[in-house]
Short mmCIF file of C-alpha atoms and ligand atoms in Angstrom, two decimals:
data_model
loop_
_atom_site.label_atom_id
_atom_site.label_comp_id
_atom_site.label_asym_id
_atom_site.label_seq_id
_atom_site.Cartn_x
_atom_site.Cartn_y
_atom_site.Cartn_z
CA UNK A 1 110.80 90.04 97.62
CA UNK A 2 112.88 92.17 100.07
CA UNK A 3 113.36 95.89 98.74
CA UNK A 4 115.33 98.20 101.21
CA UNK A 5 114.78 102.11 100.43
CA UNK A 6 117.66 104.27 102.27
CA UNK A 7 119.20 107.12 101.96
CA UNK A 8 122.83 109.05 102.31
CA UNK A 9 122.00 111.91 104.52
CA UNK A 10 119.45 114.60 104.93
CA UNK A 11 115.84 113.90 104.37
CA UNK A 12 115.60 112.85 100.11
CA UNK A 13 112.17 111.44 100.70
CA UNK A 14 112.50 107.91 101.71
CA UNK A 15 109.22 107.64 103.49
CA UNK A 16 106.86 109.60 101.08
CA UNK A 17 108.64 107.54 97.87
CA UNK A 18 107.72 104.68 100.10
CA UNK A 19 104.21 105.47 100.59
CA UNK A 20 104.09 106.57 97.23
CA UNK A 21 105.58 103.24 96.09
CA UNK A 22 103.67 101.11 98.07
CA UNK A 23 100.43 102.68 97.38
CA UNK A 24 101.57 101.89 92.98
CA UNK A 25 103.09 98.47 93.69
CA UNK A 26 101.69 96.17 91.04
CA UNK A 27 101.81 93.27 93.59
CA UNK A 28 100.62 92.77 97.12
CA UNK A 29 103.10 95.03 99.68
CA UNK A 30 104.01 96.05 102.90
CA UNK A 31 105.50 98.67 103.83
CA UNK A 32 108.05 98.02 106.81
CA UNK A 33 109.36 101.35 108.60
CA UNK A 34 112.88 100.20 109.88
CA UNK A 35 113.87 103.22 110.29
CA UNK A 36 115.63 103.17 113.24
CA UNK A 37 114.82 106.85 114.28
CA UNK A 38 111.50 106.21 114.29
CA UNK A 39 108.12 105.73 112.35
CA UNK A 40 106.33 108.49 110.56
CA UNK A 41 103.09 106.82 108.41
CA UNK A 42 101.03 106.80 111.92
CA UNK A 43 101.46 110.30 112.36
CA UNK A 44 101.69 112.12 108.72
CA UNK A 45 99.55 109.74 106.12
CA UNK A 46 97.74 108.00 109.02
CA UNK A 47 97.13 111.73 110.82
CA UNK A 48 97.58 110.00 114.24
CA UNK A 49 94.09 108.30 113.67
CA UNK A 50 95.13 105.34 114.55
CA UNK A 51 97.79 104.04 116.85
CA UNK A 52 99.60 100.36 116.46
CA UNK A 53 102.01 98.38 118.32
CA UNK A 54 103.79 97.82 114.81
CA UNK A 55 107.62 97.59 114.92
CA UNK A 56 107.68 97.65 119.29
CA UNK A 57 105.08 94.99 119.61
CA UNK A 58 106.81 92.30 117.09
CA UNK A 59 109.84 92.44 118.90
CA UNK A 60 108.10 91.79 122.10
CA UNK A 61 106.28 88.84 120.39
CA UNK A 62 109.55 87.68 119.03
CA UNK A 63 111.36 87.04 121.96
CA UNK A 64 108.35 84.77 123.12
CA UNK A 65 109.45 82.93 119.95
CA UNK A 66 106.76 83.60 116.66
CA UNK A 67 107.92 86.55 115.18
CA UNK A 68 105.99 85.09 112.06
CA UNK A 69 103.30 84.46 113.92
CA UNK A 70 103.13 87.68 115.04
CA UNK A 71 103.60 89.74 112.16
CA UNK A 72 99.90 89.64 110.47
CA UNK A 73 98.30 91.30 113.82
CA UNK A 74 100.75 94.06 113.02
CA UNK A 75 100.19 95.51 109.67
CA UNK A 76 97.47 97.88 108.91
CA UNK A 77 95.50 98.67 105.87
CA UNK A 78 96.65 101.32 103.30
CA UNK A 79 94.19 100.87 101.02
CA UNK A 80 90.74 99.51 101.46
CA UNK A 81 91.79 96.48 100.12
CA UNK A 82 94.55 95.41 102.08
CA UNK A 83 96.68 95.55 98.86
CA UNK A 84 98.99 97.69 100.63
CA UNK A 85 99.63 97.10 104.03
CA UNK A 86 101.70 99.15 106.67
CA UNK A 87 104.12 97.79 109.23
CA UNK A 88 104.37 100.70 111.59
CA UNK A 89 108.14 101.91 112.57
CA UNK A 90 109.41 102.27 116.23
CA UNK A 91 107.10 104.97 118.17
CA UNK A 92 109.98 105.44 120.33
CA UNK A 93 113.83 105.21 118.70
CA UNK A 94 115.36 103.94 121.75
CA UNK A 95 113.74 100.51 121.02
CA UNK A 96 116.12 100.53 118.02
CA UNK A 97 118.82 98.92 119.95
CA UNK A 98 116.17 96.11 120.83
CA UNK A 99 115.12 95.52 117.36
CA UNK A 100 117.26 91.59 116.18
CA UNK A 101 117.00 92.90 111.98
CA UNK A 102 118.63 89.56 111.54
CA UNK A 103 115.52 87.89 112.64
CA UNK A 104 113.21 90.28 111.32
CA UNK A 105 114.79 90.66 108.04
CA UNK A 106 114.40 86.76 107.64
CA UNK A 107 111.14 87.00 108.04
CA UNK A 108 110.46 89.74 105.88
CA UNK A 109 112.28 88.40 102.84
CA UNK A 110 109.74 85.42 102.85
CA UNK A 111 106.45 87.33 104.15
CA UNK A 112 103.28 84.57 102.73
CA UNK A 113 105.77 82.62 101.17
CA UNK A 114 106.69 85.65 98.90
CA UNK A 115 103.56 86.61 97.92
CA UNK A 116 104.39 89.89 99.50
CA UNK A 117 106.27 92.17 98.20
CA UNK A 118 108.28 94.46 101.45
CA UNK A 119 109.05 97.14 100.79
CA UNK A 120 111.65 98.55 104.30
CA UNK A 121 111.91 102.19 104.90
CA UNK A 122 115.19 101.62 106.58
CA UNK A 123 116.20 105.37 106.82
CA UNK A 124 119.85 107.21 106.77
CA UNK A 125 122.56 104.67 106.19
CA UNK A 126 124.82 105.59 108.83
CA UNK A 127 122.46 105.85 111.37
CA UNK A 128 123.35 104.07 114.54
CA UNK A 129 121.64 100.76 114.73
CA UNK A 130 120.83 100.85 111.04
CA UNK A 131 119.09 97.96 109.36
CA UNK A 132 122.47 96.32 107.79
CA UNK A 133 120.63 92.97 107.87
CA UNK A 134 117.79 93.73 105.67
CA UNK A 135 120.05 95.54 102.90
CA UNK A 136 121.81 91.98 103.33
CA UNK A 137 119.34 89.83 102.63
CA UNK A 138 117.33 92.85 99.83
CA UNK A 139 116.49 91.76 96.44
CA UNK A 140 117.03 95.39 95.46
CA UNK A 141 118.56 98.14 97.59
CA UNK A 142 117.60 101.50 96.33
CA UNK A 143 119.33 104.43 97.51
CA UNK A 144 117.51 107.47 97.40
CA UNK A 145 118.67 110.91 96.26
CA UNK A 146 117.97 114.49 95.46
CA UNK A 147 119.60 116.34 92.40
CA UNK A 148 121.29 119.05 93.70
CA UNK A 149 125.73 118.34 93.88
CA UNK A 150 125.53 118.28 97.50
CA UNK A 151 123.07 115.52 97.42
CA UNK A 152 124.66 113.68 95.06
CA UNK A 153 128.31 113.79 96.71
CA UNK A 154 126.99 112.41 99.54
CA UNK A 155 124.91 109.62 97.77
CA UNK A 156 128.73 108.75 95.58
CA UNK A 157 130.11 108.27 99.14
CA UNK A 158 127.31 106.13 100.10
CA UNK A 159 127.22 103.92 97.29
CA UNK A 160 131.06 103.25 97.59
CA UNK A 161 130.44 101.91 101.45
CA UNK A 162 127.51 99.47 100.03
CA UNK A 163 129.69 98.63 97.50
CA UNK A 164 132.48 98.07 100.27
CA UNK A 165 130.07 95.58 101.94
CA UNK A 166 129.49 93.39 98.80
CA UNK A 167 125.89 95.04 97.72
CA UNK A 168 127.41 95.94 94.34
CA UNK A 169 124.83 94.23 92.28
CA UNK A 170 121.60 95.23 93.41
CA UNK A 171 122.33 98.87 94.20
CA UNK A 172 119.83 101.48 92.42
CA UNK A 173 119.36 105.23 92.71
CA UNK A 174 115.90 106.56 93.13
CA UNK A 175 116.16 110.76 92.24
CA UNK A 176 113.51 112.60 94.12
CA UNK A 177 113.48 115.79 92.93
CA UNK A 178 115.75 115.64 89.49
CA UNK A 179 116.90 118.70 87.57
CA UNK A 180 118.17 120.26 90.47
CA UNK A 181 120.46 120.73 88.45
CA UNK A 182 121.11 116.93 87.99
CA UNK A 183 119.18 114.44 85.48
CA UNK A 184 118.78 110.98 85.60
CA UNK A 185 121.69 110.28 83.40
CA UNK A 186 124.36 112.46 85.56
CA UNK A 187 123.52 110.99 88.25
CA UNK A 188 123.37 107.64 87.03
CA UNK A 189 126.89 108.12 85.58
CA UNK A 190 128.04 109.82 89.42
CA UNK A 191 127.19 106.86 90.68
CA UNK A 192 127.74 103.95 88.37
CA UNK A 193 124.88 102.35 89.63
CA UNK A 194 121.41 102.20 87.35
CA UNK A 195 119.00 104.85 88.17
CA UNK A 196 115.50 103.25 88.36
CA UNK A 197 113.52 106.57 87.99
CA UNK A 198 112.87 109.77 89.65
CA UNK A 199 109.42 110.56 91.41
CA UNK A 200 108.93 115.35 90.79
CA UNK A 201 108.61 117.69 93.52
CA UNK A 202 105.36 117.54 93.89
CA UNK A 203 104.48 119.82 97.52
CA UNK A 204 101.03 119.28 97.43
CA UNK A 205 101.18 115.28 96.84
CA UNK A 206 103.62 114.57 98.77
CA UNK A 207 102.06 116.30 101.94
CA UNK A 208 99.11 113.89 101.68
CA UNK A 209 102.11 111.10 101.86
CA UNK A 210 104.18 113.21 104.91
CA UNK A 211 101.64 115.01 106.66
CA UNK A 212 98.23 113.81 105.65
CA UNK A 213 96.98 116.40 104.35
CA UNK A 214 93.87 116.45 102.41
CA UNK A 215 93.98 114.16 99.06
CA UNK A 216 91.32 115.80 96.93
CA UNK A 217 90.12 114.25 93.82
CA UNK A 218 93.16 114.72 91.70
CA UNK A 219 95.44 112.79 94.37
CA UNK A 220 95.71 109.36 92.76
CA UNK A 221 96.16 111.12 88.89
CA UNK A 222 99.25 113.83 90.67
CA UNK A 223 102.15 113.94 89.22
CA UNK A 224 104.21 112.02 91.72
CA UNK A 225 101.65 109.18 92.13
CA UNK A 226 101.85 109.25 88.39
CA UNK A 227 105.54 108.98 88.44
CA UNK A 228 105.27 105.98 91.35
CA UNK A 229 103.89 103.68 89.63
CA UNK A 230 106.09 103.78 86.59
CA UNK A 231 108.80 103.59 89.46
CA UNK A 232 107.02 100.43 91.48
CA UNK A 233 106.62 98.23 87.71
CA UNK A 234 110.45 99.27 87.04
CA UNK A 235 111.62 98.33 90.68
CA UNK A 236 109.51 94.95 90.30
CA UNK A 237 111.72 94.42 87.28
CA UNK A 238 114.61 95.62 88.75
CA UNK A 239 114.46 93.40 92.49
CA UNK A 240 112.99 90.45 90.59
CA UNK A 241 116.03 89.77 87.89
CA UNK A 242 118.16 90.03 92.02
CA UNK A 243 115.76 87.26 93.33
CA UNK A 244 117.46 84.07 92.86
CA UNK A 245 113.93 82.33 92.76
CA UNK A 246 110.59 83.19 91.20
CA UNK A 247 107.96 84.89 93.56
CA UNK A 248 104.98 82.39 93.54
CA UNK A 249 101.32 84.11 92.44
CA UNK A 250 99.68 86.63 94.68
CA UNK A 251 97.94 85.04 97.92
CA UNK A 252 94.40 86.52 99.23
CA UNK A 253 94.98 89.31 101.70
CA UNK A 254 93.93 88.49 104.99
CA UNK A 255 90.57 91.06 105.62
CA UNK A 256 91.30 91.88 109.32
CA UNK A 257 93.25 94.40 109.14
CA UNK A 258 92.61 98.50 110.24
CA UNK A 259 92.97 100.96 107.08
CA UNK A 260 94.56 104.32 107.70
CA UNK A 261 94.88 107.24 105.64
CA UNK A 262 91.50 106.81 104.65
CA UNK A 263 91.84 104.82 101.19
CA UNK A 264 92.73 107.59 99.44
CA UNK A 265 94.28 106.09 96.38
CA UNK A 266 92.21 102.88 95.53
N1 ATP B 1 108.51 114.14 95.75
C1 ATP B 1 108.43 115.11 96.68
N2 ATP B 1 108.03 116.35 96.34
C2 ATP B 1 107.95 117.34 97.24
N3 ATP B 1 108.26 117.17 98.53
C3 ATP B 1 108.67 115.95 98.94
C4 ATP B 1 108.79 114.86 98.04
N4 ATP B 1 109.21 113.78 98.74
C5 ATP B 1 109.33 114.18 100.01
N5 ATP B 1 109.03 115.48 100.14
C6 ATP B 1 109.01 116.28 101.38
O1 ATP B 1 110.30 116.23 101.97
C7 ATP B 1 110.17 116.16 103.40
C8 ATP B 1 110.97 114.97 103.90
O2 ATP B 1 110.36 113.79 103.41
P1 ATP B 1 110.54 112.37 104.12
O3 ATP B 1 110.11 112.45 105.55
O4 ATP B 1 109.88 111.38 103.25
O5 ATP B 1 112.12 112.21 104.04
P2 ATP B 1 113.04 111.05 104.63
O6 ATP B 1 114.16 110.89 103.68
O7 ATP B 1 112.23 109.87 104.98
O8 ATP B 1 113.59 111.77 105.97
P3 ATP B 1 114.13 111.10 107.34
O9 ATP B 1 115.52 110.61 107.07
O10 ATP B 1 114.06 112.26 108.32
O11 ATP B 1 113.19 109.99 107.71
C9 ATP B 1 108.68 116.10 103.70
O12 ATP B 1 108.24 117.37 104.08
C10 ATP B 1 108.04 115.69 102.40
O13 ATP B 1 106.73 116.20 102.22
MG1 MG B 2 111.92 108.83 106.72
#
């Protein structure tokens, strides 16, 4: 299953609710960065331990032909179990204009056969060379929001354009940050789309996610981690009742891959 995360404008929170969603997902994951102004895991969670061809490299591969192939070598740990894997975003955002999302999209929609769930960071809607092939071919496409007005004005306007390009269905608000002065409900009603959940400020928690800061103990039981993985079983529900088939049972993670950020959740 294909989930796209995006967002209208500013900076919601699309990467840390990835993270944080990836890191809760009841299922096997990856988390793609599409974001076509760049990757940030490496260098926040993943504290520029580790470097990886990620998002460049595949592209390379797939014009040799075996962009499936190819894919595996790419993805890194995010837990010590491979459970959650990362498929690391463009280092440089001029390769954006290289990047074929048809192909990769395609790919990504039937990663193991669908025994992966991906979940694509694919950043600011209108961002030149945007992802518009993988919120085509997304189970779910889950646009992701703050509370304040301004925030959600600009998230109306967005979901009117996906609506505009036939996405109507599978459109769902993520609120990062509710009560600012807007709940779930408001929002929801803004909108007209369902709101699948909203993940709290939480500073501390989140820069683990952005910035890799230090977990501590209490990381895994924080609020927002907390709040992810009632988010990740509702967004299973939500993308799977969008899939027109059934996602076959979990396959064994392959055991070759790096892990970054240190396993600090599992
Ligand atoms: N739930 C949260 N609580 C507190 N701070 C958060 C939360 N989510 C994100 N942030 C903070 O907001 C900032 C922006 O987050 P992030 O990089 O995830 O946004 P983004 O939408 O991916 O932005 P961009 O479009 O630039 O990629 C970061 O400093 C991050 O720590
Ligand atoms: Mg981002």
């Amino acid at each position: 299953m294909l989930i796209a995360l995006c967002s209208a404008k500013g900076a919601p929170g699309v990467t840390t609710s990835g993270l944080a969603l990836a890191l809760s997902w009841p299922r096997p994951t990856v988390l793609a960065e599409l974001d076509p102004a760049g990757g940030d895991v490496l260098a926040g969670y993943g504290r520029g331990e580790l470097s990886a061809g990620g998002l460049a490299d595949l592209e390379l591969a797939a014009r040799r032909g075996g962009l499936a192939r190819h894919l595996d070598g790419q993805l890194l740990r995010l837990d010590p179990e491979g459970r959650a894997r990362l498929l690391p975003g463009l280092a440089d955002p001029a390769g954006a204009r290289h990047v074929d999302w048809d192909r990769l999209a395609a790919v990504l929609a039937t990663l193991e056969d669908g025994a992966v769930d991906v979940i694509g960071d694919c950043g600011r809607l209108r961002a030149e060379h945007f992802p518009a092939a993988v919120v085509r071919r997304a189970a779910a496409v889950v646009l992701t929001t703050g509370s304040t007005l301004r925030a959600v004005r600009a998230a109306t306007r967005a979901v009117a354009e996906l609506r505009g390009e036939g996405h109507a269905g599978m459109v769902a608000a993520l609120v990062v940050g509710p009560g600012e002065p807007y709940g779930e409900r408001e929002i929801g009603e803004a909108l007209g789309v369902p709101v699948i959940g909203s993940l709290p400020r939480d500073a501390k928690a989140a820069s683990v996610l952005s910035d890799g800061a230090p977990a501590g103990r209490l990381f895994a039981q924080s609020a927002l981690l907390r709040a992810a993985r009632t988010v990740a079983t509702r967004l299973v529900e939500f993308a799977a009742a969008h899939e027109t088939r059934l996602p076959p049972p979990p396959a064994p993670v392959p055991s070759a891959a790096a892990t970054i950020g240190g396993g600090r959740v599992r």
